[in-house]
PDB file of C-alpha atoms and ligand atoms in Angstrom:
ATOM      1  CA  MET A   1     118.161 131.340 113.046  1.00 97.00           C
ATOM      2  CA  GLU A   2     121.052 133.650 113.799  1.00 97.00           C
ATOM      3  CA  LEU A   3     122.178 131.886 116.982  1.00 98.00           C
ATOM      4  CA  LEU A   4     122.531 128.520 115.229  1.00 98.00           C
ATOM      5  CA  GLU A   5     124.250 130.019 112.190  1.00 98.00           C
ATOM      6  CA  ALA A   6     126.778 131.783 114.433  1.00 98.00           C
ATOM      7  CA  ARG A   7     127.479 128.532 116.254  1.00 98.00           C
ATOM      8  CA  ILE A   8     127.977 126.642 112.994  1.00 98.00           C
ATOM      9  CA  ARG A   9     130.369 129.364 111.798  1.00 97.00           C
ATOM     10  CA  ARG A  10     132.316 129.171 115.026  1.00 97.00           C
ATOM     11  CA  ASP A  11     132.378 125.440 115.793  1.00 98.00           C
ATOM     12  CA  GLY A  12     131.286 123.565 112.661  1.00 98.00           C
ATOM     13  CA  LYS A  13     133.917 121.711 110.656  1.00 97.00           C
ATOM     14  CA  VAL A  14     133.506 121.031 106.959  1.00 98.00           C
ATOM     15  CA  ARG A  15     134.743 117.629 105.786  1.00 96.00           C
ATOM     16  CA  GLY A  16     135.140 117.155 102.044  1.00 93.00           C
ATOM     17  CA  ASP A  17     132.453 118.892  99.975  1.00 89.00           C
ATOM     18  CA  ASP A  18     129.327 117.820 101.732  1.00 94.00           C
ATOM     19  CA  VAL A  19     129.742 116.776 105.370  1.00 97.00           C
ATOM     20  CA  LEU A  20     129.473 119.233 108.238  1.00 98.00           C
ATOM     21  CA  LYS A  21     130.707 118.013 111.609  1.00 98.00           C
ATOM     22  CA  VAL A  22     128.917 119.582 114.546  1.00 98.00           C
ATOM     23  CA  ASP A  23     130.042 117.156 117.226  1.00 98.00           C
ATOM     24  CA  SER A  24     130.890 119.819 119.785  1.00 98.00           C
ATOM     25  CA  PHE A  25     127.321 121.139 120.170  1.00 98.00           C
ATOM     26  CA  LEU A  26     124.829 118.929 118.351  1.00 98.00           C
ATOM     27  CA  ASN A  27     125.851 115.392 117.378  1.00 97.00           C
ATOM     28  CA  HIS A  28     128.038 114.181 120.219  1.00 97.00           C
ATOM     29  CA  GLN A  29     128.345 116.788 122.946  1.00 97.00           C
ATOM     30  CA  MET A  30     124.968 118.553 123.054  1.00 98.00           C
ATOM     31  CA  ASP A  31     124.330 122.190 123.978  1.00 98.00           C
ATOM     32  CA  VAL A  32     120.882 121.970 125.544  1.00 97.00           C
ATOM     33  CA  ARG A  33     120.518 125.736 125.892  1.00 98.00           C
ATOM     34  CA  LEU A  34     120.940 126.007 122.147  1.00 98.00           C
ATOM     35  CA  PHE A  35     118.482 123.107 121.744  1.00 98.00           C
ATOM     36  CA  ALA A  36     115.987 125.030 123.882  1.00 98.00           C
ATOM     37  CA  GLU A  37     116.255 128.078 121.601  1.00 98.00           C
ATOM     38  CA  MET A  38     115.736 125.775 118.623  1.00 98.00           C
ATOM     39  CA  GLY A  39     112.731 124.181 120.306  1.00 98.00           C
ATOM     40  CA  LYS A  40     111.211 127.625 120.968  1.00 98.00           C
ATOM     41  CA  GLU A  41     111.666 128.513 117.325  1.00 98.00           C
ATOM     42  CA  PHE A  42     109.952 125.305 116.179  1.00 98.00           C
ATOM     43  CA  LYS A  43     107.126 126.106 118.588  1.00 98.00           C
ATOM     44  CA  ARG A  44     106.825 129.614 117.129  1.00 98.00           C
ATOM     45  CA  ILE A  45     106.634 128.132 113.619  1.00 98.00           C
ATOM     46  CA  TYR A  46     104.391 125.108 114.238  1.00 98.00           C
ATOM     47  CA  GLY A  47     102.655 126.086 117.486  1.00 98.00           C
ATOM     48  CA  GLY A  48      99.296 126.716 115.831  1.00 97.00           C
ATOM     49  CA  CYS A  49      99.202 123.448 113.875  1.00 98.00           C
ATOM     50  CA  GLY A  50      97.653 121.118 116.444  1.00 98.00           C
ATOM     51  CA  VAL A  51     100.734 118.888 116.801  1.00 98.00           C
ATOM     52  CA  THR A  52     100.013 115.766 118.910  1.00 98.00           C
ATOM     53  CA  LYS A  53     103.306 113.853 118.456  1.00 98.00           C
ATOM     54  CA  ILE A  54     106.884 114.553 117.514  1.00 98.00           C
ATOM     55  CA  LEU A  55     108.625 111.883 115.446  1.00 98.00           C
ATOM     56  CA  THR A  56     112.366 111.675 114.912  1.00 98.00           C
ATOM     57  CA  ILE A  57     114.922 109.055 113.939  1.00 97.00           C
ATOM     58  CA  GLU A  58     117.536 107.319 116.038  1.00 95.00           C
ATOM     59  CA  ALA A  59     119.996 108.581 117.151  1.00 92.00           C
ATOM     60  CA  SER A  60     121.025 112.155 116.534  1.00 92.00           C
ATOM     61  CA  GLY A  61     117.506 113.618 116.217  1.00 95.00           C
ATOM     62  CA  ILE A  62     116.450 112.442 119.663  1.00 98.00           C
ATOM     63  CA  GLY A  63     118.008 115.212 121.748  1.00 98.00           C
ATOM     64  CA  ILE A  64     116.563 118.059 119.679  1.00 98.00           C
ATOM     65  CA  ALA A  65     113.186 116.315 119.488  1.00 98.00           C
ATOM     66  CA  CYS A  66     112.986 115.852 123.264  1.00 98.00           C
ATOM     67  CA  VAL A  67     113.837 119.449 124.071  1.00 98.00           C
ATOM     68  CA  THR A  68     111.401 120.654 121.390  1.00 98.00           C
ATOM     69  CA  ALA A  69     108.641 118.420 122.747  1.00 98.00           C
ATOM     70  CA  GLN A  70     108.754 120.226 126.076  1.00 98.00           C
ATOM     71  CA  PHE A  71     107.515 123.363 124.332  1.00 98.00           C
ATOM     72  CA  PHE A  72     104.705 121.483 122.587  1.00 98.00           C
ATOM     73  CA  ASP A  73     103.885 119.343 125.624  1.00 98.00           C
ATOM     74  CA  VAL A  74     103.522 116.226 123.456  1.00 98.00           C
ATOM     75  CA  PRO A  75     105.287 112.826 123.424  1.00 98.00           C
ATOM     76  CA  VAL A  76     108.327 112.082 121.294  1.00 98.00           C
ATOM     77  CA  ILE A  77     108.592 108.885 119.272  1.00 98.00           C
ATOM     78  CA  PHE A  78     111.895 107.908 117.732  1.00 98.00           C
ATOM     79  CA  ALA A  79     111.976 105.520 114.794  1.00 97.00           C
ATOM     80  CA  LYS A  80     114.330 102.687 115.672  1.00 95.00           C
ATOM     81  CA  LYS A  81     116.906 101.285 113.340  1.00 91.00           C
ATOM     82  CA  SER A  82     115.907  97.646 113.231  1.00 83.00           C
ATOM     83  CA  GLN A  83     117.724  94.367 112.747  1.00 68.00           C
ATOM     84  CA  THR A  84     114.913  92.092 113.905  1.00 65.00           C
ATOM     85  CA  LYS A  85     112.458  90.856 111.297  1.00 61.00           C
ATOM     86  CA  ASN A  86     110.049  88.977 113.556  1.00 56.00           C
ATOM     87  CA  ILE A  87     108.136  92.018 114.742  1.00 60.00           C
ATOM     88  CA  ALA A  88     106.400  92.634 111.387  1.00 61.00           C
ATOM     89  CA  GLY A  89     102.700  93.203 111.907  1.00 76.00           C
ATOM     90  CA  GLU A  90     103.090  95.200 115.071  1.00 91.00           C
ATOM     91  CA  VAL A  91     105.204  97.919 113.536  1.00 94.00           C
ATOM     92  CA  TYR A  92     105.243 100.327 110.627  1.00 95.00           C
ATOM     93  CA  THR A  93     108.483 100.024 108.659  1.00 95.00           C
ATOM     94  CA  SER A  94     110.336 101.884 105.948  1.00 96.00           C
ATOM     95  CA  LYS A  95     113.786 101.977 104.454  1.00 95.00           C
ATOM     96  CA  VAL A  96     116.368 104.725 104.839  1.00 95.00           C
ATOM     97  CA  GLU A  97     119.683 105.136 103.080  1.00 93.00           C
ATOM     98  CA  SER A  98     122.297 106.476 105.454  1.00 90.00           C
ATOM     99  CA  PHE A  99     123.888 109.662 104.171  1.00 89.00           C
ATOM    100  CA  THR A 100     127.083 109.167 106.096  1.00 81.00           C
ATOM    101  CA  HIS A 101     127.550 105.388 105.566  1.00 83.00           C
ATOM    102  CA  GLY A 102     125.656 104.776 102.317  1.00 84.00           C
ATOM    103  CA  LYS A 103     123.948 101.663 103.769  1.00 91.00           C
ATOM    104  CA  VAL A 104     120.214 100.985 103.543  1.00 93.00           C
ATOM    105  CA  TYR A 105     118.510 100.015 106.783  1.00 92.00           C
ATOM    106  CA  ASP A 106     114.988  99.490 108.085  1.00 94.00           C
ATOM    107  CA  ILE A 107     113.379 101.847 110.550  1.00 96.00           C
ATOM    108  CA  ILE A 108     110.392 100.890 112.641  1.00 95.00           C
ATOM    109  CA  VAL A 109     107.766 102.462 114.861  1.00 96.00           C
ATOM    110  CA  SER A 110     105.331 100.472 116.956  1.00 95.00           C
ATOM    111  CA  LYS A 111     101.739 100.777 115.717  1.00 96.00           C
ATOM    112  CA  GLU A 112     100.785 101.396 119.322  1.00 95.00           C
ATOM    113  CA  PHE A 113     102.341 104.861 119.300  1.00 97.00           C
ATOM    114  CA  LEU A 114     101.297 106.246 115.931  1.00 97.00           C
ATOM    115  CA  ARG A 115      97.534 106.613 115.487  1.00 97.00           C
ATOM    116  CA  ARG A 116      95.322 107.714 112.616  1.00 98.00           C
ATOM    117  CA  GLU A 117      94.227 110.807 114.568  1.00 98.00           C
ATOM    118  CA  ASP A 118      97.805 111.963 115.245  1.00 98.00           C
ATOM    119  CA  ARG A 119      99.162 115.209 113.807  1.00 98.00           C
ATOM    120  CA  VAL A 120     102.886 114.646 113.571  1.00 98.00           C
ATOM    121  CA  LEU A 121     105.801 117.075 113.521  1.00 98.00           C
ATOM    122  CA  LEU A 122     108.982 115.486 112.153  1.00 98.00           C
ATOM    123  CA  ILE A 123     112.244 116.670 113.679  1.00 98.00           C
ATOM    124  CA  ASP A 124     115.802 115.899 112.572  1.00 98.00           C
ATOM    125  CA  ASP A 125     119.254 117.354 112.863  1.00 98.00           C
ATOM    126  CA  PHE A 126     120.212 117.431 109.151  1.00 98.00           C
ATOM    127  CA  LEU A 127     118.466 117.397 105.804  1.00 98.00           C
ATOM    128  CA  ALA A 128     120.709 116.259 102.935  1.00 98.00           C
ATOM    129  CA  ASN A 129     119.256 113.900 100.284  1.00 97.00           C
ATOM    130  CA  GLY A 130     115.978 113.536 102.149  1.00 98.00           C
ATOM    131  CA  SER A 131     116.060 109.775 102.716  1.00 97.00           C
ATOM    132  CA  ALA A 132     115.639 109.972 106.502  1.00 97.00           C
ATOM    133  CA  LEU A 133     112.705 112.377 106.205  1.00 98.00           C
ATOM    134  CA  MET A 134     111.056 110.350 103.424  1.00 98.00           C
ATOM    135  CA  GLY A 135     111.347 107.255 105.617  1.00 98.00           C
ATOM    136  CA  LEU A 136     109.633 109.057 108.498  1.00 98.00           C
ATOM    137  CA  ILE A 137     106.911 110.428 106.205  1.00 98.00           C
ATOM    138  CA  LYS A 138     106.120 106.902 105.005  1.00 98.00           C
ATOM    139  CA  LEU A 139     105.703 105.685 108.590  1.00 98.00           C
ATOM    140  CA  VAL A 140     103.200 108.465 109.307  1.00 98.00           C
ATOM    141  CA  GLU A 141     101.319 107.899 106.056  1.00 98.00           C
ATOM    142  CA  ASP A 142     101.138 104.144 106.662  1.00 97.00           C
ATOM    143  CA  ALA A 143      99.545 104.902 110.019  1.00 98.00           C
ATOM    144  CA  GLY A 144      96.942 107.087 108.300  1.00 98.00           C
ATOM    145  CA  ALA A 145      98.137 110.004 110.438  1.00 98.00           C
ATOM    146  CA  THR A 146      98.883 113.556 109.264  1.00 98.00           C
ATOM    147  CA  VAL A 147     102.324 115.078 108.652  1.00 98.00           C
ATOM    148  CA  VAL A 148     102.079 118.655 109.902  1.00 98.00           C
ATOM    149  CA  GLY A 149     105.579 119.418 108.625  1.00 98.00           C
ATOM    150  CA  ALA A 150     109.254 118.950 109.299  1.00 98.00           C
ATOM    151  CA  GLY A 151     111.527 120.957 111.574  1.00 98.00           C
ATOM    152  CA  ILE A 152     115.171 120.615 110.621  1.00 98.00           C
ATOM    153  CA  ALA A 153     118.137 122.094 112.437  1.00 98.00           C
ATOM    154  CA  ILE A 154     120.544 122.265 109.467  1.00 98.00           C
ATOM    155  CA  GLU A 155     119.478 121.935 105.839  1.00 98.00           C
ATOM    156  CA  LYS A 156     122.217 121.573 103.246  1.00 98.00           C
ATOM    157  CA  ALA A 157     120.232 123.420 100.588  1.00 98.00           C
ATOM    158  CA  PHE A 158     122.722 122.516  97.864  1.00 98.00           C
ATOM    159  CA  GLN A 159     121.635 118.882  98.224  1.00 98.00           C
ATOM    160  CA  PRO A 160     118.305 117.664  96.824  1.00 98.00           C
ATOM    161  CA  GLY A 161     116.339 116.622  99.952  1.00 98.00           C
ATOM    162  CA  GLY A 162     114.621 119.946 100.654  1.00 98.00           C
ATOM    163  CA  ASP A 163     113.281 120.340  97.101  1.00 97.00           C
ATOM    164  CA  LEU A 164     112.250 116.689  96.972  1.00 97.00           C
ATOM    165  CA  ILE A 165     110.155 116.889 100.117  1.00 98.00           C
ATOM    166  CA  ARG A 166     108.686 120.343  99.503  1.00 98.00           C
ATOM    167  CA  SER A 167     107.660 119.207  95.994  1.00 98.00           C
ATOM    168  CA  ARG A 168     105.500 116.590  97.700  1.00 97.00           C
ATOM    169  CA  GLY A 169     103.577 119.423  99.352  1.00 97.00           C
ATOM    170  CA  ILE A 170     105.142 118.888 102.768  1.00 98.00           C
ATOM    171  CA  ARG A 171     106.134 121.922 104.788  1.00 98.00           C
ATOM    172  CA  VAL A 172     109.841 121.942 105.660  1.00 98.00           C
ATOM    173  CA  GLU A 173     111.236 124.605 107.985  1.00 98.00           C
ATOM    174  CA  SER A 174     114.996 124.655 108.585  1.00 98.00           C
ATOM    175  CA  LEU A 175     116.670 126.817 111.201  1.00 98.00           C
ATOM    176  CA  ALA A 176     119.920 127.126 109.230  1.00 98.00           C
ATOM    177  CA  ARG A 177     120.094 126.642 105.457  1.00 98.00           C
ATOM    178  CA  ILE A 178     123.540 126.170 103.945  1.00 98.00           C
ATOM    179  CA  LYS A 179     123.954 127.441 100.397  1.00 98.00           C
ATOM    180  CA  SER A 180     127.462 126.067  99.901  1.00 97.00           C
ATOM    181  CA  MET A 181     130.444 124.905 101.899  1.00 97.00           C
ATOM    182  CA  SER A 182     134.031 123.821 101.499  1.00 96.00           C
ATOM    183  CA  GLU A 183     137.010 123.123 103.740  1.00 95.00           C
ATOM    184  CA  GLU A 184     138.775 126.237 102.438  1.00 95.00           C
ATOM    185  CA  ARG A 185     135.935 128.790 102.530  1.00 93.00           C
ATOM    186  CA  GLY A 186     133.844 127.311 105.331  1.00 95.00           C
ATOM    187  CA  VAL A 187     130.063 127.636 105.321  1.00 97.00           C
ATOM    188  CA  GLU A 188     127.877 130.093 103.411  1.00 97.00           C
ATOM    189  CA  PHE A 189     124.217 130.409 104.403  1.00 98.00           C
ATOM    190  CA  CYS A 190     121.222 131.061 102.117  1.00 97.00           C
TER     191      CYS A 190
HETATM  192  P1  5GP B 201     119.425 112.495 104.343  1.00 73.00           P
HETATM  193  O1  5GP B 201     118.633 111.284 104.712  1.00 73.00           O
HETATM  194  O2  5GP B 201     118.582 113.746 104.208  1.00 73.00           O
HETATM  195  O3  5GP B 201     120.297 112.280 103.150  1.00 73.00           O
HETATM  196  O4  5GP B 201     120.457 112.749 105.532  1.00 73.00           O
HETATM  197  C1  5GP B 201     119.970 113.094 106.800  1.00 73.00           C
HETATM  198  C2  5GP B 201     120.628 112.275 107.878  1.00 73.00           C
HETATM  199  O5  5GP B 201     122.001 112.050 107.593  1.00 73.00           O
HETATM  200  C3  5GP B 201     120.551 113.024 109.182  1.00 73.00           C
HETATM  201  O6  5GP B 201     119.719 112.285 110.049  1.00 73.00           O
HETATM  202  C4  5GP B 201     121.970 113.096 109.697  1.00 73.00           C
HETATM  203  O7  5GP B 201     122.127 112.219 110.784  1.00 73.00           O
HETATM  204  C5  5GP B 201     122.858 112.634 108.570  1.00 73.00           C
HETATM  205  N1  5GP B 201     123.586 113.725 107.907  1.00 73.00           N
HETATM  206  C6  5GP B 201     123.413 114.170 106.630  1.00 73.00           C
HETATM  207  N2  5GP B 201     124.293 115.107 106.316  1.00 73.00           N
HETATM  208  C7  5GP B 201     125.063 115.307 107.405  1.00 73.00           C
HETATM  209  C8  5GP B 201     126.174 116.181 107.688  1.00 73.00           C
HETATM  210  O8  5GP B 201     126.660 116.980 106.852  1.00 73.00           O
HETATM  211  N3  5GP B 201     126.693 116.103 108.939  1.00 73.00           N
HETATM  212  C9  5GP B 201     126.209 115.259 109.879  1.00 73.00           C
HETATM  213  N4  5GP B 201     126.784 115.281 111.086  1.00 73.00           N
HETATM  214  N5  5GP B 201     125.172 114.404 109.654  1.00 73.00           N
HETATM  215  C10 5GP B 201     124.598 114.427 108.426  1.00 73.00           C
END
């Protein structure tokens, strides 16, 4: 998506070899007009797939998921990062390793909101090693629901997550795919 790539070129900041900071329009301050264009694009891609729910992960996927959901006219569920253990039984759970902090944490979704008949579109801001997306996929599979596919804003295609998830037969559509990046050269797209 040209608009998103141009914005990354202009305002994205590469940190080290593998972290892209997009705090000025996506992860901290949020450009909702840009989000709307992204939501329209996800609707163009997945509009014919019978999506009944959008599922994302706390916190940075929520904004994009909400704006996207307006175009699908379906509810958004966000998987919560959980500390409490006493809710087992009422929730689906899985484990996610944080890309930015390296810690493993549990994510949960109430069984009330994810039903066997649901057709779920997963939305997230970044795809790196694929742990966040794999965690979301497990929640949907545990519910007996269907993963329609994933809509990702920025895929770092030089990291293994995209291949990992596509090799499981799951459709992954990313609006910007980064081939390589460095602090000196900036970002190169696929
Ligand atoms: P994964 O689970 O695929 O390894 O990483 C995806 C998650 O890590 C995303 O939800 C996102 O919050 C975070 N993430 C991964 N790479 C980056 C990055 O380069 N920049 C930012 N801002 N977040 C990232």
